[in-house]
Coordinates of C-alpha atoms in Angstrom, one line a residue:
X382 CA 95.0 108.9 111.2
X383 CA 93.2 106.3 108.4
X384 CA 92.5 106.6 104.9
X385 CA 91.7 109.9 102.7
X386 CA 88.1 110.6 101.7
X387 CA 89.5 110.0 98.2
X388 CA 91.7 106.8 98.6
X389 CA 88.7 105.6 100.9
X390 CA 86.9 105.7 97.8
X391 CA 89.5 104.4 95.1
X392 CA 89.8 101.2 97.3
X393 CA 86.4 100.1 96.2
X394 CA 88.0 99.5 92.8
X395 CA 90.1 96.7 94.0
X396 CA 87.5 95.3 96.8
X397 CA 85.4 93.5 93.9
X398 CA 88.5 91.4 93.7
X399 CA 89.1 90.7 97.4
X400 CA 87.5 88.2 99.9
X401 CA 86.3 89.3 103.4
X402 CA 88.5 86.6 104.9
X403 CA 92.6 86.6 105.3
X404 CA 93.9 86.0 101.9
X405 CA 96.8 83.8 100.9
X406 CA 99.4 84.7 98.6
X407 CA 98.3 83.6 95.6
X408 CA 94.8 85.4 95.6
X409 CA 96.8 88.5 96.5
X410 CA 99.0 88.2 93.8
X411 CA 95.9 87.6 91.5
X412 CA 94.5 90.5 92.9
X413 CA 97.5 92.8 92.4
X414 CA 97.7 91.8 88.9
X415 CA 94.1 92.8 88.2
X416 CA 94.0 96.0 90.0
X417 CA 97.2 96.9 88.0
X418 CA 96.1 95.9 84.6
X419 CA 94.2 98.8 83.1
X420 CA 93.4 101.1 80.1
X421 CA 96.9 102.2 79.6
X422 CA 96.6 98.6 77.5
X423 CA 95.3 100.5 74.9
X424 CA 97.6 102.7 73.7
X425 CA 100.8 100.7 74.7
X426 CA 101.1 99.6 70.6
X427 CA 101.4 103.5 70.1
X428 CA 103.7 103.9 72.8
X429 CA 106.4 101.2 71.0
X430 CA 105.9 102.9 67.7
X431 CA 107.8 106.0 69.6
X432 CA 110.4 104.1 70.6
X433 CA 110.7 101.3 68.1
X434 CA 109.8 97.4 68.7
X435 CA 112.6 96.0 70.8
X436 CA 113.5 99.3 72.9
X437 CA 110.2 100.2 73.1
X438 CA 109.6 96.4 74.5
X439 CA 112.3 97.2 76.8
X440 CA 111.6 100.3 78.3
X441 CA 108.3 98.3 79.3
X442 CA 110.3 96.1 81.7
X443 CA 112.1 98.3 82.8
X444 CA 109.4 100.2 84.2
X445 CA 108.0 97.7 85.4
X446 CA 111.2 97.1 87.4
X447 CA 110.9 100.4 88.7
X448 CA 107.4 100.3 89.7
X449 CA 108.0 97.0 91.3
X450 CA 110.5 98.5 93.5
X451 CA 108.4 101.9 94.0
X452 CA 105.5 99.5 95.9
X453 CA 108.4 97.7 97.6
X454 CA 109.1 101.1 98.9
X455 CA 105.8 101.9 99.8
X456 CA 105.3 98.4 101.8
X457 CA 108.4 99.3 103.7
X458 CA 107.7 102.6 104.3
X459 CA 104.3 101.4 106.0
X460 CA 105.5 99.0 107.9
X461 CA 108.1 101.0 109.1
X462 CA 105.5 103.8 110.3
X463 CA 102.5 101.5 111.0
X464 CA 100.7 102.9 108.6
X465 CA 97.0 101.4 107.0
X466 CA 97.1 103.5 103.5
X467 CA 99.2 105.7 101.3
X468 CA 97.8 108.7 102.6
X469 CA 98.8 107.7 106.1
X470 CA 101.7 106.6 104.9
X471 CA 102.5 110.0 103.2
X472 CA 101.2 112.2 106.3
X473 CA 103.4 109.8 108.8
X474 CA 106.9 110.3 106.4
X475 CA 106.0 113.4 105.4
X476 CA 104.0 115.6 107.9
X477 CA 101.6 118.0 106.4
X478 CA 103.1 118.9 103.5
X479 CA 103.1 115.0 102.5
X480 CA 99.4 114.6 103.4
X481 CA 98.4 117.4 101.0
X482 CA 100.9 116.5 98.4
X483 CA 99.2 112.4 97.9
X484 CA 95.4 114.4 98.0
X485 CA 96.3 116.4 95.5
X486 CA 98.2 113.8 93.1
X487 CA 95.8 111.3 93.6
X488 CA 92.8 113.9 93.4
X489 CA 94.5 114.9 89.9
X490 CA 95.1 111.2 88.9
X491 CA 91.7 110.5 89.2
X492 CA 90.4 113.1 87.1
X493 CA 92.6 111.8 84.6
X494 CA 91.2 108.6 84.8
X495 CA 87.9 110.3 84.5
X496 CA 89.1 112.2 81.0
X497 CA 90.7 108.8 79.6
X498 CA 87.2 106.7 80.1
X499 CA 85.3 109.7 78.8
X500 CA 87.6 108.9 75.4
X501 CA 87.7 105.6 75.5
X502 CA 83.9 105.3 75.7
X503 CA 83.8 108.2 73.0
X504 CA 86.2 106.4 71.0
X505 CA 84.2 103.0 70.7
X506 CA 80.9 104.5 70.7
X507 CA 81.4 106.6 67.6
X508 CA 83.3 103.4 65.9
X509 CA 80.4 101.1 66.7
X510 CA 77.6 103.0 66.0
X511 CA 77.8 103.3 62.3
X512 CA 78.3 99.3 62.1
X513 CA 75.2 98.9 64.3
X514 CA 72.5 101.3 63.2
X515 CA 73.8 102.0 59.9
X516 CA 75.6 105.0 57.9
X517 CA 72.7 107.4 59.5
X518 CA 74.7 106.8 62.8
X519 CA 77.8 107.9 61.7
X520 CA 78.1 111.2 64.0
X521 CA 80.7 114.0 64.3
X522 CA 83.1 112.5 67.2
X523 CA 82.4 115.7 69.3
X524 CA 78.5 115.3 69.3
X525 CA 79.4 111.4 70.3
X526 CA 81.6 112.6 73.3
X527 CA 78.6 115.5 73.9
X528 CA 76.0 112.2 74.1
X529 CA 78.4 110.5 76.4
X530 CA 78.6 113.4 78.8
X531 CA 74.8 113.7 78.9
X532 CA 74.6 109.9 79.2
X533 CA 76.8 110.0 82.6
X534 CA 75.6 112.6 84.5
X535 CA 72.7 110.7 86.2
X536 CA 74.9 107.5 86.1
X537 CA 76.8 109.9 88.6
X538 CA 74.2 111.2 90.9
X539 CA 74.4 108.7 93.8
X540 CA 76.3 109.3 96.7
X541 CA 77.5 105.5 97.5
X542 CA 79.7 103.4 95.2
X543 CA 78.4 99.9 96.9
X544 CA 76.4 98.8 94.0
X545 CA 79.0 99.3 91.7
X546 CA 81.6 97.3 93.0
X547 CA 81.3 94.9 90.3
X548 CA 82.6 97.3 87.9
X549 CA 86.3 96.8 88.2
X550 CA 86.6 93.7 87.9
X551 CA 84.2 93.5 84.9
X552 CA 85.9 96.3 83.6
X553 CA 89.4 94.7 83.5
X554 CA 88.3 91.2 82.2
X555 CA 86.7 93.1 79.1
X556 CA 89.9 94.7 78.4
X557 CA 91.9 91.4 78.7
X558 CA 89.3 90.0 76.5
X559 CA 89.3 92.7 73.8
X560 CA 92.9 92.6 73.8
X561 CA 93.0 88.7 73.6
X562 CA 90.7 88.7 70.3
X563 CA 93.8 91.2 69.0
X564 CA 96.2 88.9 69.8
X565 CA 93.6 85.6 67.8
X566 CA 93.7 88.2 64.6
X567 CA 97.6 88.4 64.6
X568 CA 97.5 84.4 64.9
X569 CA 95.4 84.1 61.8
X570 CA 97.5 86.4 59.8
X571 CA 100.6 84.7 60.9
X572 CA 99.2 81.3 60.1
X573 CA 97.6 82.2 57.0
X574 CA 100.9 84.3 55.7
X575 CA 103.1 80.8 56.9
X576 CA 105.6 83.3 58.9
X577 CA 105.3 85.6 62.2
X578 CA 103.0 88.8 60.3
X579 CA 104.5 92.3 60.4
X580 CA 103.0 94.9 59.0
X581 CA 104.9 98.0 56.8
X582 CA 107.0 100.4 58.6
X583 CA 108.1 98.6 62.0
X584 CA 110.8 100.6 63.7
X585 CA 113.2 98.1 66.0
X586 CA 115.2 101.1 67.9
X587 CA 114.3 105.0 67.5
X588 CA 116.8 107.1 68.2
X589 CA 115.1 110.4 68.9
X590 CA 114.0 112.6 71.8
X591 CA 110.0 111.0 70.5
X592 CA 111.2 108.1 72.6
X593 CA 110.2 110.3 75.6
X594 CA 106.6 110.0 75.0
X595 CA 106.4 106.5 75.4
X596 CA 107.7 106.8 78.9
X597 CA 104.3 108.5 80.5
X598 CA 102.4 105.9 78.9
X599 CA 104.4 102.6 80.1
X600 CA 105.0 104.4 83.6
X601 CA 101.4 104.8 84.2
X602 CA 100.4 101.4 82.9
X603 CA 101.5 100.1 86.2
X604 CA 100.1 102.2 88.6
X605 CA 98.7 100.5 91.3
X606 CA 99.9 102.3 94.3
X607 CA 96.7 103.4 96.0
X608 CA 95.8 99.9 96.7
X609 CA 99.0 97.9 97.8
X610 CA 98.7 98.9 101.1
X611 CA 95.2 97.5 101.1
X612 CA 96.1 94.2 99.6
X613 CA 99.0 93.7 101.9
X614 CA 96.7 94.2 104.7
X615 CA 94.5 91.3 103.7
X616 CA 97.3 88.7 104.7
X617 CA 97.6 87.1 107.7
X618 CA 100.7 88.2 110.1
X619 CA 102.8 85.1 109.0
X620 CA 102.3 86.0 105.4
X621 CA 103.0 89.7 105.6
X622 CA 106.8 89.4 105.3
X623 CA 106.5 87.5 102.0
X624 CA 104.2 90.1 100.2
X625 CA 107.2 91.0 98.1
X626 CA 107.1 88.0 96.0
X627 CA 103.6 88.8 95.4
X628 CA 104.4 92.2 94.1
X629 CA 107.2 90.6 91.9
X630 CA 105.2 87.9 90.6
X631 CA 102.2 90.1 90.0
X632 CA 104.3 93.2 88.2
X633 CA 106.5 90.9 86.2
X634 CA 103.1 89.0 84.7
X635 CA 101.5 92.7 84.2
X636 CA 104.8 93.6 82.5
X637 CA 105.1 90.4 80.2
X638 CA 101.0 90.8 79.4
X639 CA 102.0 94.4 78.4
X640 CA 104.8 93.7 76.2
X641 CA 103.3 90.6 74.4
X642 CA 100.5 93.1 73.5
X643 CA 102.0 96.2 72.9
X644 CA 104.1 94.2 70.1
X645 CA 101.1 92.5 68.6
X646 CA 99.5 95.6 67.9
X647 CA 102.3 97.2 66.8
X648 CA 103.2 94.6 64.1
X649 CA 99.6 94.1 63.0
X650 CA 99.7 98.1 62.3
X651 CA 103.0 99.1 61.5
X652 CA 103.3 103.0 61.2
X653 CA 99.4 102.8 60.8
X654 CA 99.3 102.8 65.2
X655 CA 99.8 106.3 64.9
X656 CA 96.2 106.7 63.5
X657 CA 95.0 104.8 66.6
X658 CA 95.9 105.7 70.2
X659 CA 93.0 103.2 71.4
X660 CA 94.2 100.1 69.4
X661 CA 90.9 98.8 69.6
X662 CA 89.3 101.0 66.8
X663 CA 91.6 99.9 64.6
X664 CA 89.8 96.6 64.2
X665 CA 86.2 97.4 64.8
X666 CA 85.6 95.7 61.6
X667 CA 86.1 92.6 63.2
X668 CA 83.1 90.8 64.9
X669 CA 85.0 89.4 68.3
X670 CA 87.3 92.8 68.8
X671 CA 83.6 94.7 68.2
X672 CA 82.0 92.6 70.8
X673 CA 84.9 93.1 73.2
X674 CA 85.2 97.1 72.5
X675 CA 81.4 96.9 73.5
X676 CA 82.2 95.3 76.6
X677 CA 84.8 97.6 77.1
X678 CA 82.9 100.5 76.6
X679 CA 79.6 99.2 78.8
X680 CA 81.8 98.5 81.8
X681 CA 83.7 101.9 81.6
X682 CA 80.6 103.7 81.0
X683 CA 79.4 101.8 84.4
X684 CA 82.8 102.8 85.8
X685 CA 82.5 106.6 85.2
X686 CA 81.0 107.0 88.7
X687 CA 83.8 105.3 90.3
X688 CA 85.9 108.1 89.3
X689 CA 83.5 111.2 89.8
X690 CA 82.2 110.5 93.1
X691 CA 85.6 109.8 94.8
X692 CA 86.7 113.3 93.3
X693 CA 83.5 115.0 94.4
X694 CA 83.9 114.2 98.2
X695 CA 87.3 114.9 98.5
X696 CA 86.3 118.3 97.0
X697 CA 83.4 118.6 99.4
X698 CA 85.4 117.6 102.6
X699 CA 88.3 119.9 101.8
X700 CA 85.4 122.7 101.4
X701 CA 83.9 121.8 104.5
X702 CA 81.0 120.5 103.1
X703 CA 81.1 116.8 103.7
X704 CA 77.4 116.2 103.2
X705 CA 75.9 118.2 100.5
X706 CA 72.3 119.3 100.1
X707 CA 70.5 117.9 97.3
X708 CA 70.7 120.7 95.4
X709 CA 74.4 121.5 95.8
X710 CA 74.8 117.9 95.3
X711 CA 73.1 117.8 92.0
X712 CA 74.9 121.0 90.6
X713 CA 78.4 119.9 91.9
X714 CA 78.2 116.2 90.1
X715 CA 76.8 117.6 86.9
X716 CA 79.4 120.6 87.3
X717 CA 81.8 117.9 87.6
X718 CA 81.3 115.5 84.5
X719 CA 80.6 118.7 82.3
X720 CA 84.3 119.5 82.9
X721 CA 85.4 115.9 82.6
X722 CA 83.3 115.6 79.4
X723 CA 84.7 118.9 77.9
X724 CA 88.8 117.9 78.9
X725 CA 88.2 114.6 77.0
X726 CA 86.1 116.0 74.5
X727 CA 89.0 118.9 74.3
X728 CA 91.9 116.2 74.1
X729 CA 89.8 113.7 72.0
X730 CA 93.3 111.4 71.8
X731 CA 93.9 108.5 74.6
X732 CA 97.3 108.5 74.4
X733 CA 97.7 112.2 74.8
X734 CA 95.3 112.1 78.3
X735 CA 97.5 109.4 79.5
X736 CA 100.8 111.6 78.6
X737 CA 99.7 114.4 80.1
X738 CA 99.0 112.2 83.3
X739 CA 101.8 110.5 83.2
X740 CA 104.5 112.7 83.2
X741 CA 102.6 115.1 85.6
X742 CA 100.5 113.6 88.4
X743 CA 101.7 109.5 87.2
X744 CA 105.2 110.4 88.3
X745 CA 104.5 111.7 91.6
X746 CA 102.1 109.1 92.9
X747 CA 103.9 106.3 91.6
X748 CA 107.7 107.2 91.5
X749 CA 108.5 110.3 93.4
X750 CA 106.3 110.1 96.7
X751 CA 107.0 106.6 97.7
X752 CA 110.4 107.3 97.3
X753 CA 110.3 110.8 99.6
X754 CA 108.5 108.4 102.1
X755 CA 110.8 105.5 102.2
X756 CA 113.9 107.7 102.2
X757 CA 111.9 109.5 105.9
X758 CA 110.9 106.3 106.9
X759 CA 114.6 105.2 107.0
X760 CA 115.8 108.0 108.9
X761 CA 112.7 107.8 111.0
X762 CA 113.8 104.3 111.9
X763 CA 116.9 105.1 112.7
X764 CA 115.8 108.0 115.4
X765 CA 113.8 105.5 117.0
X766 CA 116.0 102.4 117.0
X767 CA 120.0 103.3 115.9
X768 CA 121.3 101.2 113.6
X769 CA 123.6 98.6 115.4
X770 CA 126.4 97.7 112.9
X771 CA 128.3 99.8 110.4
X772 CA 127.3 97.4 107.6
X773 CA 123.6 97.8 108.3
X774 CA 123.9 101.6 108.4
X775 CA 125.5 101.4 105.2
X776 CA 123.1 99.4 103.9
X777 CA 120.6 101.8 105.1
X778 CA 122.5 104.6 103.7
X779 CA 122.3 102.6 99.9
X780 CA 118.9 102.3 100.6
X781 CA 118.4 106.0 100.7
X782 CA 120.5 106.8 98.0
X783 CA 118.6 104.1 95.2
X784 CA 115.2 105.7 96.5
X785 CA 116.5 109.6 95.7
X786 CA 117.5 108.2 92.3
X787 CA 114.1 106.8 91.9
X788 CA 112.7 110.5 92.5
X789 CA 114.9 112.3 90.1
X790 CA 114.1 109.7 87.7
X791 CA 110.6 110.4 88.2
X792 CA 111.1 113.7 88.2
X793 CA 113.7 113.8 84.8
X794 CA 110.9 111.8 83.1
X795 CA 108.2 113.5 83.6
X796 CA 109.8 117.3 82.4
X797 CA 111.4 116.1 79.9
X798 CA 108.0 114.1 78.7
X799 CA 106.6 117.4 79.3
X800 CA 108.9 119.5 77.2
X801 CA 109.0 116.7 74.3
X802 CA 104.9 116.9 74.0
X803 CA 104.7 120.3 74.4
X804 CA 107.3 121.5 71.8
X805 CA 105.1 118.8 69.7
X806 CA 101.9 119.8 70.3
X807 CA 103.0 123.7 69.5
X808 CA 105.8 123.3 66.8
X809 CA 102.8 123.1 64.0
X810 CA 103.0 119.5 63.6
X811 CA 99.8 117.2 63.4
X812 CA 99.7 116.2 66.9
X813 CA 101.7 113.8 68.7
X814 CA 100.6 110.5 67.3
X815 CA 101.8 111.6 63.4
X816 CA 105.3 112.5 64.8
X817 CA 107.2 109.1 65.2
X818 CA 106.3 107.2 62.2
X819 CA 106.1 110.4 60.1

């Protein structure tokens, strides 16, 4: 029992960060950080508006800690059961139902990733085209979205991913560079004003149900469960027992970067952040940010096949058609791109896409499934080799209780966030983004 077809393709994302040789702890830490940081950064300033500057920052750190624990649970479960992948761990810990839950959750997460990539592309192209080509290129956003969808169809036709392995590392680099250019704007404004810059409308602590809209964005930002076991397997046996240090360092570093960028974006925009679910679009007039945003758009365009190809493989495998004929291959690929593009065009809001994904499949992949796997793995371990002392038994039962609490936390966060999100969307207000800043 090995990786699922989908997970095997997902791991292509992290392969571009890794050497074929056995890695050391430092390189694995860097790789884990690089495969953690992603597009959710672009909506983090808005998430701080939902919760307030101080409370929102504390929430980012909290979800970093919970995600750290989730990865540790997953790693320990894999060691106990001898699993090499998330899918295999789910199957061995939770049986056929667990394996199916992993496949469905990862498949849904990749579909959501496709939608967010499409929205990012459309956002950036829609903003940059008039600057590059003049007022004649100022098209409606829906027109740009349709153009992006059409452009993505031929890019997704190849059957293999090998030629696109470089894209994931390039995508992370361009996002970090674009975000660094936003930091530069904040530094310039602070120096010019002689004090740390803060736009109008900054809220430090917001006590409102709207806080829950920040949860799915912030928790999804740390999602890296699909590649952590593969990264652990890169270590020689002598270092695998110290892998938890790499997890702590990588997620701790990601949390600090997230807090810093979220605060800078929020301080620059203040209450206007509600108008920019993708924060890069707020600073497109700055040439350095625009260049970084263009790089983000290009790498996301190239990354789109990394989403569609795994989904296509999974669906074909589940339908008993692992190798499609040319006609079916073309039709299935075009249909999948069109569906993703249609959903992205309909949502047209990066934060909303992250919120829907985060409070549904995100909590399953990041919190519920790892917690349930760990609880089951501990019980399997006791069946094979009974715990020798009462102290050890009490420790394991405590660990099981913590795993159950994580699962409950995931369910509660998902249900509450989804309920508030739906109430905001259907109460006649102007979407989710205008609510917090009002």
